[in-house]
PDB file of C-alpha atoms in Angstrom:
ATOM      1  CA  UNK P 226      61.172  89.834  79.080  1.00  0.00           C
ATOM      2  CA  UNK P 227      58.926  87.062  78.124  1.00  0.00           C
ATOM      3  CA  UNK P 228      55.470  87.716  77.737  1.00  0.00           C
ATOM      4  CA  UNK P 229      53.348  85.868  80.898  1.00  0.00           C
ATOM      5  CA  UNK P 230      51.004  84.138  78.598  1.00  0.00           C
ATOM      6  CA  UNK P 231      53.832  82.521  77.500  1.00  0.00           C
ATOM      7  CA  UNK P 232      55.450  81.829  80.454  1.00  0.00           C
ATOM      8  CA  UNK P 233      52.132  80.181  81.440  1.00  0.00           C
ATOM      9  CA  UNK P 234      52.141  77.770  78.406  1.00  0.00           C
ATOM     10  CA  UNK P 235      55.561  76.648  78.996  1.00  0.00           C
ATOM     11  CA  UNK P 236      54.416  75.984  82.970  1.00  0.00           C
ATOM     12  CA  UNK P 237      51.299  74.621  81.992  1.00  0.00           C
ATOM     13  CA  UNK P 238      53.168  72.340  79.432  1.00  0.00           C
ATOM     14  CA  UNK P 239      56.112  71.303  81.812  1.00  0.00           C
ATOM     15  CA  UNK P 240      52.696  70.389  84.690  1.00  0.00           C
ATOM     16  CA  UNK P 241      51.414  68.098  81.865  1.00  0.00           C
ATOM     17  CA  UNK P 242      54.364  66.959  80.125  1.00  0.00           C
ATOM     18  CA  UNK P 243      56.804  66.016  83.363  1.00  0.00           C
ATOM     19  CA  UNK P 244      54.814  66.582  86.275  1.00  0.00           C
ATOM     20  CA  UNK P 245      51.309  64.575  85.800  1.00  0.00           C
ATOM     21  CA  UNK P 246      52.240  62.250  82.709  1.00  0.00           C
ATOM     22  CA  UNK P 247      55.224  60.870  85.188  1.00  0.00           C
ATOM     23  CA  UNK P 248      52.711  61.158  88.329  1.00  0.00           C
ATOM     24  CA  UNK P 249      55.498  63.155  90.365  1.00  0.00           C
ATOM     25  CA  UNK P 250      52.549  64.294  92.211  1.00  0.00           C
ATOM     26  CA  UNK P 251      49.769  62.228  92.157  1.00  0.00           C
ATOM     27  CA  UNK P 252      46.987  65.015  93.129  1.00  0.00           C
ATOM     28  CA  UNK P 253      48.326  67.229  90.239  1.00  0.00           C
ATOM     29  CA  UNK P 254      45.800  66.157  87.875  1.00  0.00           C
ATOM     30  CA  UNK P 255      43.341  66.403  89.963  1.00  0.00           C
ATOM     31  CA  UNK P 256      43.468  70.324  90.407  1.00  0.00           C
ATOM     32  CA  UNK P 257      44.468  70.906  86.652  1.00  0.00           C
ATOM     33  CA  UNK P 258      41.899  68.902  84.862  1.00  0.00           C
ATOM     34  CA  UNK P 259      39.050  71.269  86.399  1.00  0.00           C
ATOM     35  CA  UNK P 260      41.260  73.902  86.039  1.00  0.00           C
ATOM     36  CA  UNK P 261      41.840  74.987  89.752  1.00  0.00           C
ATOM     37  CA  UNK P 262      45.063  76.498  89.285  1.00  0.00           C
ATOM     38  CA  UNK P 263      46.263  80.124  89.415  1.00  0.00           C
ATOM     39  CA  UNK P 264      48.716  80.535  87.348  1.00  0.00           C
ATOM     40  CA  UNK P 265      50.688  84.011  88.815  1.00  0.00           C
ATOM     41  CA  UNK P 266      53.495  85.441  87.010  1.00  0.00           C
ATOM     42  CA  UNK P 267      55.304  87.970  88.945  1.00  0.00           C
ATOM     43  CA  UNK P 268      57.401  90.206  87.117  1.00  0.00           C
ATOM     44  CA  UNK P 269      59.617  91.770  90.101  1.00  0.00           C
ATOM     45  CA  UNK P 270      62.951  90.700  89.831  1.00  0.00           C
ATOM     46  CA  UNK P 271      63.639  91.941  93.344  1.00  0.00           C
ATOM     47  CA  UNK P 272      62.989  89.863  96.457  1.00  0.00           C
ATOM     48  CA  UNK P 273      61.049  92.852  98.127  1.00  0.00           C
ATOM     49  CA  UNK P 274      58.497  93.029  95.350  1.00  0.00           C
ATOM     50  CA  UNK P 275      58.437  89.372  94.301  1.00  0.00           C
ATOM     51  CA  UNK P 276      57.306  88.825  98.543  1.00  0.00           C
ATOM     52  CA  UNK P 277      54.617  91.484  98.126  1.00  0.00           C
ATOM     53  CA  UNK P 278      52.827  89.818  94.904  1.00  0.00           C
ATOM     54  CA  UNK P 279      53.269  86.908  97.141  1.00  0.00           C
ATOM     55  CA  UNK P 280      50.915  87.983  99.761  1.00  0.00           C
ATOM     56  CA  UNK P 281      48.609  88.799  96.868  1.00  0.00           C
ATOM     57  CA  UNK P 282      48.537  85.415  96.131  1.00  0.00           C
ATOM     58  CA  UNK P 283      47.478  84.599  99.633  1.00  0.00           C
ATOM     59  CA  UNK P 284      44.641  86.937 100.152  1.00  0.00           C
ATOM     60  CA  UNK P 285      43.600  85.679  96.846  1.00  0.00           C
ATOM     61  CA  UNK P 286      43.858  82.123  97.654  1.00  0.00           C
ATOM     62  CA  UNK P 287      41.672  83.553 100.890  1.00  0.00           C
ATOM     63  CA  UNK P 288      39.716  85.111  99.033  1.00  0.00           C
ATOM     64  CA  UNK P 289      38.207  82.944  95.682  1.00  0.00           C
ATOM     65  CA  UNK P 290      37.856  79.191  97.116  1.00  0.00           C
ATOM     66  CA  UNK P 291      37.439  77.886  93.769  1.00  0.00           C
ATOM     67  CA  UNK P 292      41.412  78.427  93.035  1.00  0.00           C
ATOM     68  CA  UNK P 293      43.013  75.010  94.498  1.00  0.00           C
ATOM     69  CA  UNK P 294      46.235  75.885  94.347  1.00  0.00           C
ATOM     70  CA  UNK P 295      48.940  79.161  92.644  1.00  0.00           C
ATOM     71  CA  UNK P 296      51.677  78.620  90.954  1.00  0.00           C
ATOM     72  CA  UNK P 297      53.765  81.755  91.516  1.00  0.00           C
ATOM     73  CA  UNK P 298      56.143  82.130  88.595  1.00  0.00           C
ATOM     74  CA  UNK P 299      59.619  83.801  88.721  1.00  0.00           C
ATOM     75  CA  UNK P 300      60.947  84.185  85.164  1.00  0.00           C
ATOM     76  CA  UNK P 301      63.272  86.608  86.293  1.00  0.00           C
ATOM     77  CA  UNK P 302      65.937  87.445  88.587  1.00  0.00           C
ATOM     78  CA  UNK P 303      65.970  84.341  90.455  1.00  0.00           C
ATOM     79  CA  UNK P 304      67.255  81.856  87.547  1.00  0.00           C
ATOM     80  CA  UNK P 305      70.587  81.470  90.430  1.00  0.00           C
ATOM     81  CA  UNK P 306      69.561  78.591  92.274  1.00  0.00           C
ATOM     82  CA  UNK P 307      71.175  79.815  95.765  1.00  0.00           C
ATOM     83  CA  UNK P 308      69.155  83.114  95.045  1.00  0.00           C
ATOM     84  CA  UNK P 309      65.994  81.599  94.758  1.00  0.00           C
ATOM     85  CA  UNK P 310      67.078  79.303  97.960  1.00  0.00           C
ATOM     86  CA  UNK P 311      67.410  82.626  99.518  1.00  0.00           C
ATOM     87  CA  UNK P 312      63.839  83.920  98.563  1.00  0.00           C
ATOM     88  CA  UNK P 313      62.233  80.698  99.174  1.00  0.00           C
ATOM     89  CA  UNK P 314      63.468  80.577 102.599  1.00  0.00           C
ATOM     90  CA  UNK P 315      62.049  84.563 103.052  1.00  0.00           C
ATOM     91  CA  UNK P 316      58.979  83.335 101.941  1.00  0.00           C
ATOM     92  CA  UNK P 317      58.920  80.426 104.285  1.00  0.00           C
ATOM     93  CA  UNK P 318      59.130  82.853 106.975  1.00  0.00           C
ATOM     94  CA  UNK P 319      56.512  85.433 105.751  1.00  0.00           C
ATOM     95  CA  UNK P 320      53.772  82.750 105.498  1.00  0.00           C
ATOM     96  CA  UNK P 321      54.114  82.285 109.289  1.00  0.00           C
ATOM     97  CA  UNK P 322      54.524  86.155 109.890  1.00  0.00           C
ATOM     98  CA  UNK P 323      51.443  86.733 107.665  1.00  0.00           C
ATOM     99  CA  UNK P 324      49.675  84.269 109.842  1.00  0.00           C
ATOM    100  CA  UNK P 325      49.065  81.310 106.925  1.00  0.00           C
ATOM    101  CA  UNK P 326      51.287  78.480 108.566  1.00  0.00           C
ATOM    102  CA  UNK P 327      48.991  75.559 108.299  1.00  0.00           C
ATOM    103  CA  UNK P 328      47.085  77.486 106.477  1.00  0.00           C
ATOM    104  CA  UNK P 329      49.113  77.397 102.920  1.00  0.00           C
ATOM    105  CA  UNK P 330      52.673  75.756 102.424  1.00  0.00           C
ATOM    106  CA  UNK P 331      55.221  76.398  99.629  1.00  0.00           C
ATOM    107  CA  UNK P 332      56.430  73.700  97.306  1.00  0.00           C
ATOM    108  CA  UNK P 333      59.541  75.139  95.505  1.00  0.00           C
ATOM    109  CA  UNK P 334      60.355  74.450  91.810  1.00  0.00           C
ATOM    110  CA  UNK P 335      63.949  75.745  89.765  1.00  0.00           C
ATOM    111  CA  UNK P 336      64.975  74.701  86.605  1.00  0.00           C
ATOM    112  CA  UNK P 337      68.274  74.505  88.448  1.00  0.00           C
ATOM    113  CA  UNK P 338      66.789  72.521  91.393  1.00  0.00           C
ATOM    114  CA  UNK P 339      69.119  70.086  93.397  1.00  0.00           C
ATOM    115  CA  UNK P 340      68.414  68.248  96.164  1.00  0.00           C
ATOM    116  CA  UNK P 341      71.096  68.522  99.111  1.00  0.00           C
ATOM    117  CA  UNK P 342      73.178  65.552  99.468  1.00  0.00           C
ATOM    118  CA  UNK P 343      72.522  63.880  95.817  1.00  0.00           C
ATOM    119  CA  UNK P 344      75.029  64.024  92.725  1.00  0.00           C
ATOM    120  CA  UNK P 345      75.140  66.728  90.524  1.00  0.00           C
ATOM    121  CA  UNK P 346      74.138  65.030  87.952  1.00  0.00           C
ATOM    122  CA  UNK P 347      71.726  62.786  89.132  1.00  0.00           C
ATOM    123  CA  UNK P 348      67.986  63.056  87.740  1.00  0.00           C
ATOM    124  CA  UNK P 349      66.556  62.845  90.840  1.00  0.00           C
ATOM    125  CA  UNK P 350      66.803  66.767  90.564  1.00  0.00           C
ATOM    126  CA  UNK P 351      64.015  66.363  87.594  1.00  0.00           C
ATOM    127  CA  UNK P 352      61.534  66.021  89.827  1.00  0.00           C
ATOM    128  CA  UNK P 353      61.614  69.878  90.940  1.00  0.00           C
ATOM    129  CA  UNK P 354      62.861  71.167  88.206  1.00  0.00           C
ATOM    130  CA  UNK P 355      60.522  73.540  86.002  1.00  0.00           C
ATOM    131  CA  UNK P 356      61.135  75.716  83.020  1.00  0.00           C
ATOM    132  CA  UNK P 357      61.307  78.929  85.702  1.00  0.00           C
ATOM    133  CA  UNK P 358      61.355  79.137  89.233  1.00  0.00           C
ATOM    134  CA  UNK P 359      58.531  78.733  90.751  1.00  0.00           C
ATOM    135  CA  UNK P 360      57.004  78.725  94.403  1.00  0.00           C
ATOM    136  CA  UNK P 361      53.648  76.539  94.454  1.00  0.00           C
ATOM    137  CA  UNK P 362      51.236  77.695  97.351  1.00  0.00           C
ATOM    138  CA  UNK P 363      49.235  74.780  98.403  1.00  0.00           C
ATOM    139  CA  UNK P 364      46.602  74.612 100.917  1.00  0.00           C
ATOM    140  CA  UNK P 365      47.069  72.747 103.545  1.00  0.00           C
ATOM    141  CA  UNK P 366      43.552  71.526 103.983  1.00  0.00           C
ATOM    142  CA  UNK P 367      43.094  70.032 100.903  1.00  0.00           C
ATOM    143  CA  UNK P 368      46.351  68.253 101.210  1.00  0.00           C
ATOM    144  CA  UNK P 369      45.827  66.523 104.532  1.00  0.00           C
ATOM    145  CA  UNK P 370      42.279  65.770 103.237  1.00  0.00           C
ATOM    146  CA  UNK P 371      43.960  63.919  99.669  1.00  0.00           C
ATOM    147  CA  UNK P 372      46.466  62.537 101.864  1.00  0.00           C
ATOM    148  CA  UNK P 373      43.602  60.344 104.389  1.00  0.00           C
ATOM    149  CA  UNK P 374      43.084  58.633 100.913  1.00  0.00           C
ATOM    150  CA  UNK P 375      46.310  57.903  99.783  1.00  0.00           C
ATOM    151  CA  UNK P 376      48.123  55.905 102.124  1.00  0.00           C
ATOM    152  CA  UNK P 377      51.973  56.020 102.648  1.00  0.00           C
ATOM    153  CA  UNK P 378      53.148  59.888 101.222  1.00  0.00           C
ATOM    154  CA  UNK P 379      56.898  58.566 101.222  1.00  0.00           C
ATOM    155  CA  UNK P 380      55.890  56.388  98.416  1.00  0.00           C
ATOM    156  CA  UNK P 381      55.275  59.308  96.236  1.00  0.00           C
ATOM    157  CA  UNK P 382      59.515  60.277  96.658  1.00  0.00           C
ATOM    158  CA  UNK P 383      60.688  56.561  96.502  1.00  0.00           C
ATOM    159  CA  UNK P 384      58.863  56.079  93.164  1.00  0.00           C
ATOM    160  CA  UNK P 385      59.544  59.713  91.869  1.00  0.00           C
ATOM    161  CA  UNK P 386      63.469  59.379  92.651  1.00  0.00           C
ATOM    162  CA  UNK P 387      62.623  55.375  90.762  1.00  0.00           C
ATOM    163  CA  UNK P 388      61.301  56.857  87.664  1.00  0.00           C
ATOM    164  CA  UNK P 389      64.079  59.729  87.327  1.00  0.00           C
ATOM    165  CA  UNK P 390      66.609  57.427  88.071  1.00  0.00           C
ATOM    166  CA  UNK P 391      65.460  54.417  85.512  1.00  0.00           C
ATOM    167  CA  UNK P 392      64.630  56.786  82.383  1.00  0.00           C
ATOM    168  CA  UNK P 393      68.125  59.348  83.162  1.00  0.00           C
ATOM    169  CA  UNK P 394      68.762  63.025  83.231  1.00  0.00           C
ATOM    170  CA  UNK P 395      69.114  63.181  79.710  1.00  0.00           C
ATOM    171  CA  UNK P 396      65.327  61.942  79.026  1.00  0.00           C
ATOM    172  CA  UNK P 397      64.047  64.785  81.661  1.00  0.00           C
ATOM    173  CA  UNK P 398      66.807  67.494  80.519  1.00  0.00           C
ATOM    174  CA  UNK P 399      65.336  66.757  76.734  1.00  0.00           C
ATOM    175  CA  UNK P 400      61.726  67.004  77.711  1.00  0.00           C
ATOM    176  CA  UNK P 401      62.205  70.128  79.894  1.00  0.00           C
ATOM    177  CA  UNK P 402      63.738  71.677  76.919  1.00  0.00           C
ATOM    178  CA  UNK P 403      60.582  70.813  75.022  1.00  0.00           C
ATOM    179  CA  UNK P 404      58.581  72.497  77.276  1.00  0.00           C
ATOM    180  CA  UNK P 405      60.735  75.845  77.177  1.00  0.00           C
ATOM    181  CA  UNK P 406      61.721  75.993  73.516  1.00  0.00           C
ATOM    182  CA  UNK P 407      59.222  78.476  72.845  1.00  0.00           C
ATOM    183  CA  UNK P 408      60.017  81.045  74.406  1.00  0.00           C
ATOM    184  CA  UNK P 409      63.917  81.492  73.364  1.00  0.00           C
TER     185      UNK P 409
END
């Protein structure tokens, strides 16, 4: 088992590294520079558990409004993409059953992520892939409010699935790497 604080560096580092120095989401940088983020490493393996530290992550999101945003971190037992797919879409369900639809939303990371429909090997993948699974709660508030200000949202996947595409798999698979190396 890795320990969390380093499961958090890697995270942190893959955020900085991949996510806000290639702008893959533009209002990234915004909640990390002040620090906003929970960083939440769950250490279940099992679905069960993994959904109940979810909910914790809820109430606490309910509960301190100076967190922005959690990043719930899986670095076990869901490293099988269709097992996380499986989780995710339990989750998904839970946040209306817990009564948070519209309230938070899930963002889902994988270091095996692939979107349905592309290539195997295309990097377009890069752009949810992280150094563990992850599943980000967001607040919906704050992103309709970010989103009056920025215009056309699509823009944010045609120029993500641009970048990937124009600087390869191998440049993203190399720099994810980076951001894991540590902890093998």
């Amino acid at each position: 088992m890795i320990a969390a604080e380093t499961v958090i560096h890697c995270t942190q580092r893959w955020l900085d590294d991949v996510v806000i120095k290639y702008n893959f989401c533009p209002f990234a940088r915004f909640v990390r520079e002040p620090d906003s983020i929970h960083y939440q490493v769950c250490s279940q393996p099992a679905a069960e558990a993994a959904l109940e530290q979810l909910y914790v992550e809820c109430a606490r999101l309910d509960e301190e409004s100076h967190i922005s945003t959690t990043l719930f971190i899986l670095p076990q037992g869901f490293d099988n993409f269709d097992d996380y797919l499986d989780l995710l879409e339990l989750a998904q369900e839970l946040i209306t059953t817990w009564g948070y639809d519209g309230v938070y939303q899930l963002a889902s990371f994988h270091p095996q992520y692939r979107f349905a429909g592309e290539a195997i090997a295309s990097a377009t993948h890069f752009t949810n892939r992280s150094p563990f699974p992850i599943l980000h709660l967001i607040r919906e508030a704050d992103i309709t409010r970010v989103l009056k200000d920025f215009g056309d949202p699509q823009t944010i996947f045609t120029t993500n699935m641009q970048t990937t595409t124009q600087l390869g798999a191998e440049h993203f698979s190399t720099l994810l790497a980076a951001c894991k190396a540590k902890t093998q």
